[in-house]
Coordinates of C-alpha atoms in Angstrom, one line a residue:
X1 CA 72.4 12.2 -45.2
X2 CA 71.0 12.3 -40.4
X3 CA 73.2 15.8 -40.5
X4 CA 71.0 16.6 -44.0
X5 CA 67.2 15.7 -42.6
X6 CA 68.3 17.7 -39.7
X7 CA 68.9 20.9 -41.1
X8 CA 67.1 23.9 -40.6
X9 CA 66.4 24.8 -44.0
X10 CA 64.9 20.9 -44.8
X11 CA 62.2 21.7 -42.5
X12 CA 61.8 25.6 -44.3
X13 CA 61.4 23.2 -47.4
X14 CA 59.1 21.1 -46.3
X15 CA 57.1 24.4 -44.6
X16 CA 56.9 26.2 -48.3
X17 CA 56.2 22.8 -50.5
X18 CA 53.1 21.7 -47.6
X19 CA 52.1 26.1 -47.8
X20 CA 52.3 24.8 -52.3
X21 CA 49.8 22.4 -52.0
X22 CA 47.4 23.6 -49.7
X23 CA 46.6 26.8 -51.3
X24 CA 46.4 24.6 -54.6
X25 CA 43.5 22.6 -52.9
X26 CA 41.8 26.2 -51.6
X27 CA 42.1 27.9 -54.7
X28 CA 40.7 24.9 -57.3
X29 CA 38.5 26.0 -59.8
X30 CA 35.4 24.8 -60.5
X31 CA 34.8 23.3 -63.9
X32 CA 36.7 24.1 -66.5
X33 CA 38.5 27.1 -65.6
X34 CA 42.4 27.4 -65.3
X35 CA 44.0 27.6 -61.5
X36 CA 44.4 31.1 -60.9
X37 CA 47.4 29.7 -58.1
X38 CA 49.0 26.8 -60.6
X39 CA 50.4 27.9 -63.2
X40 CA 53.4 29.3 -64.0
X41 CA 52.4 32.8 -65.2
X42 CA 52.0 32.9 -61.0
X43 CA 55.0 31.0 -60.5
X44 CA 56.8 33.1 -61.9
X45 CA 55.0 36.5 -60.0
X46 CA 56.1 35.1 -56.9
X47 CA 59.3 34.6 -57.8
X48 CA 60.0 38.4 -59.3
X49 CA 57.9 39.8 -56.3
X50 CA 59.8 37.6 -53.7
X51 CA 62.7 38.1 -55.1
X52 CA 63.1 41.9 -54.3
X53 CA 61.7 41.2 -50.5
X54 CA 65.2 38.2 -50.9
X55 CA 67.1 41.0 -51.9
X56 CA 67.2 42.4 -48.9
X57 CA 66.5 39.5 -47.0
X58 CA 70.0 38.4 -47.7
X59 CA 71.6 41.0 -45.6
X60 CA 68.6 41.2 -42.0
X61 CA 69.6 37.2 -42.1
X62 CA 74.0 38.0 -42.2
X63 CA 73.2 41.0 -39.7
X64 CA 71.3 38.5 -37.3
X65 CA 73.7 36.1 -37.6
X66 CA 76.2 38.6 -36.0
X67 CA 74.2 38.9 -33.6
X68 CA 73.1 42.4 -34.0
X69 CA 69.5 43.5 -36.2
X70 CA 68.5 45.9 -38.8
X71 CA 65.7 47.5 -38.6
X72 CA 66.2 50.7 -41.5
X73 CA 66.1 48.2 -44.8
X74 CA 62.6 49.4 -46.1
X75 CA 63.9 52.8 -45.5
X76 CA 66.6 52.5 -47.5
X77 CA 64.5 50.9 -50.3
X78 CA 62.9 53.7 -50.4
X79 CA 65.7 55.9 -50.6
X80 CA 67.6 54.3 -52.9
X81 CA 64.9 54.1 -54.6
X82 CA 64.5 57.9 -54.6
X83 CA 68.0 59.3 -55.1
X84 CA 68.0 56.6 -58.4
X85 CA 64.3 57.4 -60.2
X86 CA 65.4 62.0 -59.3
X87 CA 68.6 61.3 -60.8
X88 CA 67.1 59.7 -63.8
X89 CA 63.8 61.2 -64.6
X90 CA 64.8 64.9 -63.1
X91 CA 68.2 65.5 -64.1
X92 CA 68.8 63.4 -66.6
X93 CA 71.4 60.7 -65.5
X94 CA 71.6 57.7 -67.6
X95 CA 70.2 54.1 -66.1
X96 CA 73.1 52.6 -64.8
X97 CA 74.8 55.5 -63.1
X98 CA 71.3 56.8 -61.6
X99 CA 71.2 52.9 -60.4
X100 CA 74.4 53.0 -59.4
X101 CA 74.0 55.8 -57.2
X102 CA 71.4 54.6 -55.4
X103 CA 72.9 51.5 -53.9
X104 CA 75.9 53.9 -53.0
X105 CA 73.0 55.3 -50.9
X106 CA 73.0 52.1 -49.2
X107 CA 76.6 51.7 -49.0
X108 CA 76.3 55.4 -47.3
X109 CA 73.6 54.3 -44.8
X110 CA 75.3 50.9 -43.5
X111 CA 79.0 52.8 -43.6
X112 CA 76.8 55.3 -40.9
X113 CA 74.7 52.6 -39.0
X114 CA 78.3 50.8 -38.3
X115 CA 79.9 53.8 -36.8
X116 CA 76.5 54.6 -34.4
X117 CA 76.4 50.6 -33.5
X118 CA 80.7 49.8 -33.9
X119 CA 82.1 53.3 -32.2
X120 CA 79.2 55.2 -30.3
X121 CA 78.4 52.6 -29.2
X122 CA 74.3 52.5 -29.6
X123 CA 72.4 49.4 -29.1
X124 CA 71.5 48.7 -32.6
X125 CA 67.1 48.5 -32.4
X126 CA 68.2 52.0 -31.4
X127 CA 70.8 53.0 -34.5
X128 CA 68.8 51.3 -36.7
X129 CA 65.6 52.9 -36.1
X130 CA 67.0 55.6 -35.5
X131 CA 68.3 55.1 -39.1
X132 CA 64.8 53.5 -41.2
X133 CA 63.6 57.8 -39.8
X134 CA 66.7 59.8 -41.1
X135 CA 66.2 57.7 -44.5
X136 CA 62.4 57.4 -44.8
X137 CA 63.0 61.5 -44.1
X138 CA 65.3 61.9 -46.0
X139 CA 63.3 60.1 -49.2
X140 CA 60.0 62.4 -48.2
X141 CA 62.2 65.2 -48.5
X142 CA 63.6 65.2 -52.2
X143 CA 60.5 64.1 -53.6
X144 CA 58.2 66.8 -51.7
X145 CA 55.4 64.3 -52.1
X146 CA 55.5 64.0 -55.6
X147 CA 57.2 61.0 -57.0
X148 CA 59.5 60.2 -59.8
X149 CA 57.8 58.2 -63.6
X150 CA 60.8 56.5 -64.1
X151 CA 58.2 54.6 -66.2
X152 CA 58.0 57.4 -68.5
X153 CA 61.6 57.1 -69.9
X154 CA 61.9 53.3 -69.8
X155 CA 61.1 51.9 -73.3
X156 CA 59.2 49.9 -74.5
X157 CA 59.3 46.7 -73.5
X158 CA 62.8 46.7 -72.1
X159 CA 64.8 44.2 -71.9
X160 CA 67.9 44.3 -69.7
X161 CA 71.4 42.8 -71.1
X162 CA 68.7 40.9 -73.7
X163 CA 66.7 39.6 -70.4
X164 CA 62.8 39.4 -70.1
X165 CA 62.6 41.9 -67.4
X166 CA 60.4 39.8 -65.2
X167 CA 63.6 37.6 -64.4
X168 CA 65.4 39.7 -63.9
X169 CA 65.0 40.3 -60.1
X170 CA 64.8 36.6 -59.7
X171 CA 68.1 36.1 -61.4
X172 CA 69.7 38.5 -59.0
X173 CA 68.9 37.3 -55.8
X174 CA 69.8 33.7 -57.2
X175 CA 73.7 34.9 -57.8
X176 CA 73.3 37.3 -54.8
X177 CA 72.4 33.4 -52.6
X178 CA 74.4 31.8 -54.6
X179 CA 77.7 34.6 -53.5
X180 CA 76.4 35.1 -50.0
X181 CA 76.1 31.9 -49.2
X182 CA 79.8 30.9 -50.8
X183 CA 81.0 33.6 -48.4
X184 CA 79.5 32.8 -44.9
X185 CA 80.4 28.9 -45.4
X186 CA 83.7 29.2 -47.1
X187 CA 85.6 31.9 -46.2
X188 CA 87.0 33.3 -42.6
X189 CA 85.4 36.5 -42.8
X190 CA 81.4 34.3 -42.5
X191 CA 83.5 31.8 -39.9
X192 CA 83.7 35.6 -38.3
X193 CA 80.8 36.7 -38.5
X194 CA 79.2 33.2 -37.1
X195 CA 82.2 33.3 -34.1
X196 CA 80.6 37.7 -33.5
X197 CA 77.4 36.0 -33.1
X198 CA 77.5 33.4 -31.3
X199 CA 79.6 34.4 -28.5
X200 CA 81.7 38.1 -29.4
X201 CA 83.9 38.0 -26.1
X202 CA 84.9 34.6 -27.5
X203 CA 85.5 36.2 -30.5
X204 CA 87.3 38.2 -29.3
X205 CA 90.0 36.7 -27.2
X206 CA 89.9 34.2 -30.8
X207 CA 91.6 37.5 -32.7
X208 CA 87.9 38.1 -34.3
X209 CA 88.7 41.5 -35.6
X210 CA 84.6 42.2 -33.9
X211 CA 84.8 46.0 -34.9
X212 CA 85.0 44.7 -38.9
X213 CA 83.1 42.5 -38.6
X214 CA 80.4 44.2 -37.1
X215 CA 80.7 47.2 -40.0
X216 CA 81.1 44.6 -43.0
X217 CA 77.6 43.5 -42.0
X218 CA 75.7 46.4 -41.3
X219 CA 77.0 47.9 -44.9
X220 CA 76.0 44.7 -46.6
X221 CA 73.0 44.8 -45.1
X222 CA 72.6 48.9 -46.3
X223 CA 73.9 47.4 -49.9
X224 CA 71.6 45.0 -50.7
X225 CA 68.5 46.5 -49.1
X226 CA 69.4 49.1 -51.6
X227 CA 69.4 47.0 -54.4
X228 CA 66.5 46.0 -53.6
X229 CA 65.0 49.2 -53.4
X230 CA 66.5 49.8 -57.0
X231 CA 64.5 46.4 -58.5
X232 CA 61.5 47.0 -56.8
X233 CA 61.5 51.1 -58.5
X234 CA 62.1 49.1 -61.8
X235 CA 58.9 47.1 -61.6
X236 CA 57.1 49.5 -60.0
X237 CA 58.1 52.5 -62.1
X238 CA 58.2 54.6 -60.2
X239 CA 60.4 56.1 -57.4
X240 CA 58.6 57.3 -54.2
X241 CA 59.0 57.9 -50.7
X242 CA 56.6 55.4 -49.2
X243 CA 58.4 52.7 -51.5
X244 CA 58.9 49.6 -49.2
X245 CA 56.8 50.9 -45.9
X246 CA 56.4 48.6 -44.0
X247 CA 58.8 45.5 -45.3
X248 CA 60.8 45.4 -42.9
X249 CA 58.9 43.0 -40.9
X250 CA 58.8 40.8 -43.8
X251 CA 62.6 41.1 -44.4
X252 CA 63.4 40.1 -41.0
X253 CA 60.5 37.0 -40.9
X254 CA 62.1 35.7 -44.0
X255 CA 65.6 35.6 -42.3
X256 CA 63.8 34.1 -39.1
X257 CA 61.4 31.9 -40.9
X258 CA 64.7 30.3 -42.7
X259 CA 66.3 29.7 -39.2
X260 CA 68.9 32.9 -38.3
X261 CA 68.6 32.7 -34.8
X262 CA 67.8 36.0 -33.3
X263 CA 70.2 35.3 -30.9
X264 CA 72.8 35.2 -33.1
X265 CA 75.6 32.4 -34.4
X266 CA 73.5 29.9 -36.5
X267 CA 71.3 30.9 -39.6
X268 CA 72.2 30.8 -43.2
X269 CA 71.7 32.9 -46.8
X270 CA 69.8 30.0 -47.5
X271 CA 67.1 29.6 -45.5
X272 CA 66.4 33.9 -45.5
X273 CA 65.7 33.0 -49.7
X274 CA 63.5 30.2 -48.8
X275 CA 61.5 32.0 -45.7
X276 CA 61.5 35.2 -48.2
X277 CA 59.2 31.8 -51.1
X278 CA 57.3 31.8 -47.8
X279 CA 55.6 35.6 -47.3
X280 CA 55.7 35.8 -51.4
X281 CA 53.3 32.5 -51.4
X282 CA 51.1 34.3 -48.9
X283 CA 51.1 37.4 -50.5
X284 CA 50.2 36.4 -53.3
X285 CA 48.0 33.7 -52.7
X286 CA 45.7 35.0 -49.6
X287 CA 44.2 38.4 -51.6
X288 CA 42.8 35.4 -54.3
X289 CA 40.4 34.2 -51.0
X290 CA 37.6 36.1 -50.0
X291 CA 38.1 38.2 -47.2
X292 CA 40.8 36.3 -46.4
X293 CA 43.6 39.9 -47.5
X294 CA 43.3 41.6 -44.2
X295 CA 45.0 38.6 -42.5
X296 CA 48.7 38.6 -44.2
X297 CA 50.6 41.6 -41.5
X298 CA 48.7 39.3 -38.6
X299 CA 50.0 35.6 -40.0
X300 CA 53.1 37.5 -40.2
X301 CA 53.5 38.7 -37.1
X302 CA 52.0 35.4 -35.5
X303 CA 54.8 34.0 -37.5
X304 CA 57.8 35.7 -36.2
X305 CA 55.9 35.7 -32.5
X306 CA 55.9 31.7 -32.4
X307 CA 59.5 31.4 -34.4
X308 CA 61.1 33.4 -32.2
X309 CA 59.4 31.3 -28.6
X310 CA 60.7 28.5 -30.3
X311 CA 63.9 29.4 -30.7
X312 CA 64.1 30.1 -27.3
X313 CA 62.9 27.4 -26.4
X314 CA 65.2 25.4 -28.0
X315 CA 68.0 27.4 -26.8
X316 CA 67.3 26.3 -23.2
X317 CA 67.2 22.9 -23.6
X318 CA 70.3 23.1 -25.7
X319 CA 71.8 25.1 -22.0

């Protein structure tokens, strides 16, 4: 029980509950008008859009736990979405094969990133920054400044696997979160990721294949970012090069708020998902407060800095 109360996920849940209570109070309507924030339809909307960030945040959290950083998920989302939309709308592919091809783009991106980091030995920051520019640039070259209207080819009332379209992203997020939480806590691969992030040299002398572990985390991050991009294209009904522009900060911030330490070795998949919900509530509620919309970016940036500073202070205290 003591360990539970100390868990970072518990404090993240507390922040989320307090955030919901605050906006419920602040946005309480006058008279008999329905509550604009506290209603099932709005919560489903928060869950749907948070899931798009959350799918990519799972991969970002795993990279951060391994001691790395991935700045490219937003650009990979855009390229994957553009490739999938191009194949579906222009080339006439079926929806399933086109979306699969989009996800493969993420796999290739992750592989190339890992080659730059593991073989060429570039710092993760530089390698992923370069990959961010390359993938976003290719997306602009493919679209030539246009966009692909995916919604025009989808059947009205489209229900994938018989499910309401709004539930697709949340179901994918929940499924992936369960799978990767299990992999990170119950499998040798997950323990190796924590070991590499905690002390790479010690992990190497303990027999951990550091290069393979690093390769796997960047490939996972690329695939999950691509899945997120494909889902975003289906939700928005458009494939375009500026898709997910600026999502990198939110994705990394979600993982960090959920407990992933930028020093490596600590964090969790569940925490990253909870972090996306915290920012999802912010993105939903702030536009409903007159004049507060423009504080979204400011709050995200401040939260990241505060949490990293606190994390560094805690590390020094433990040292």
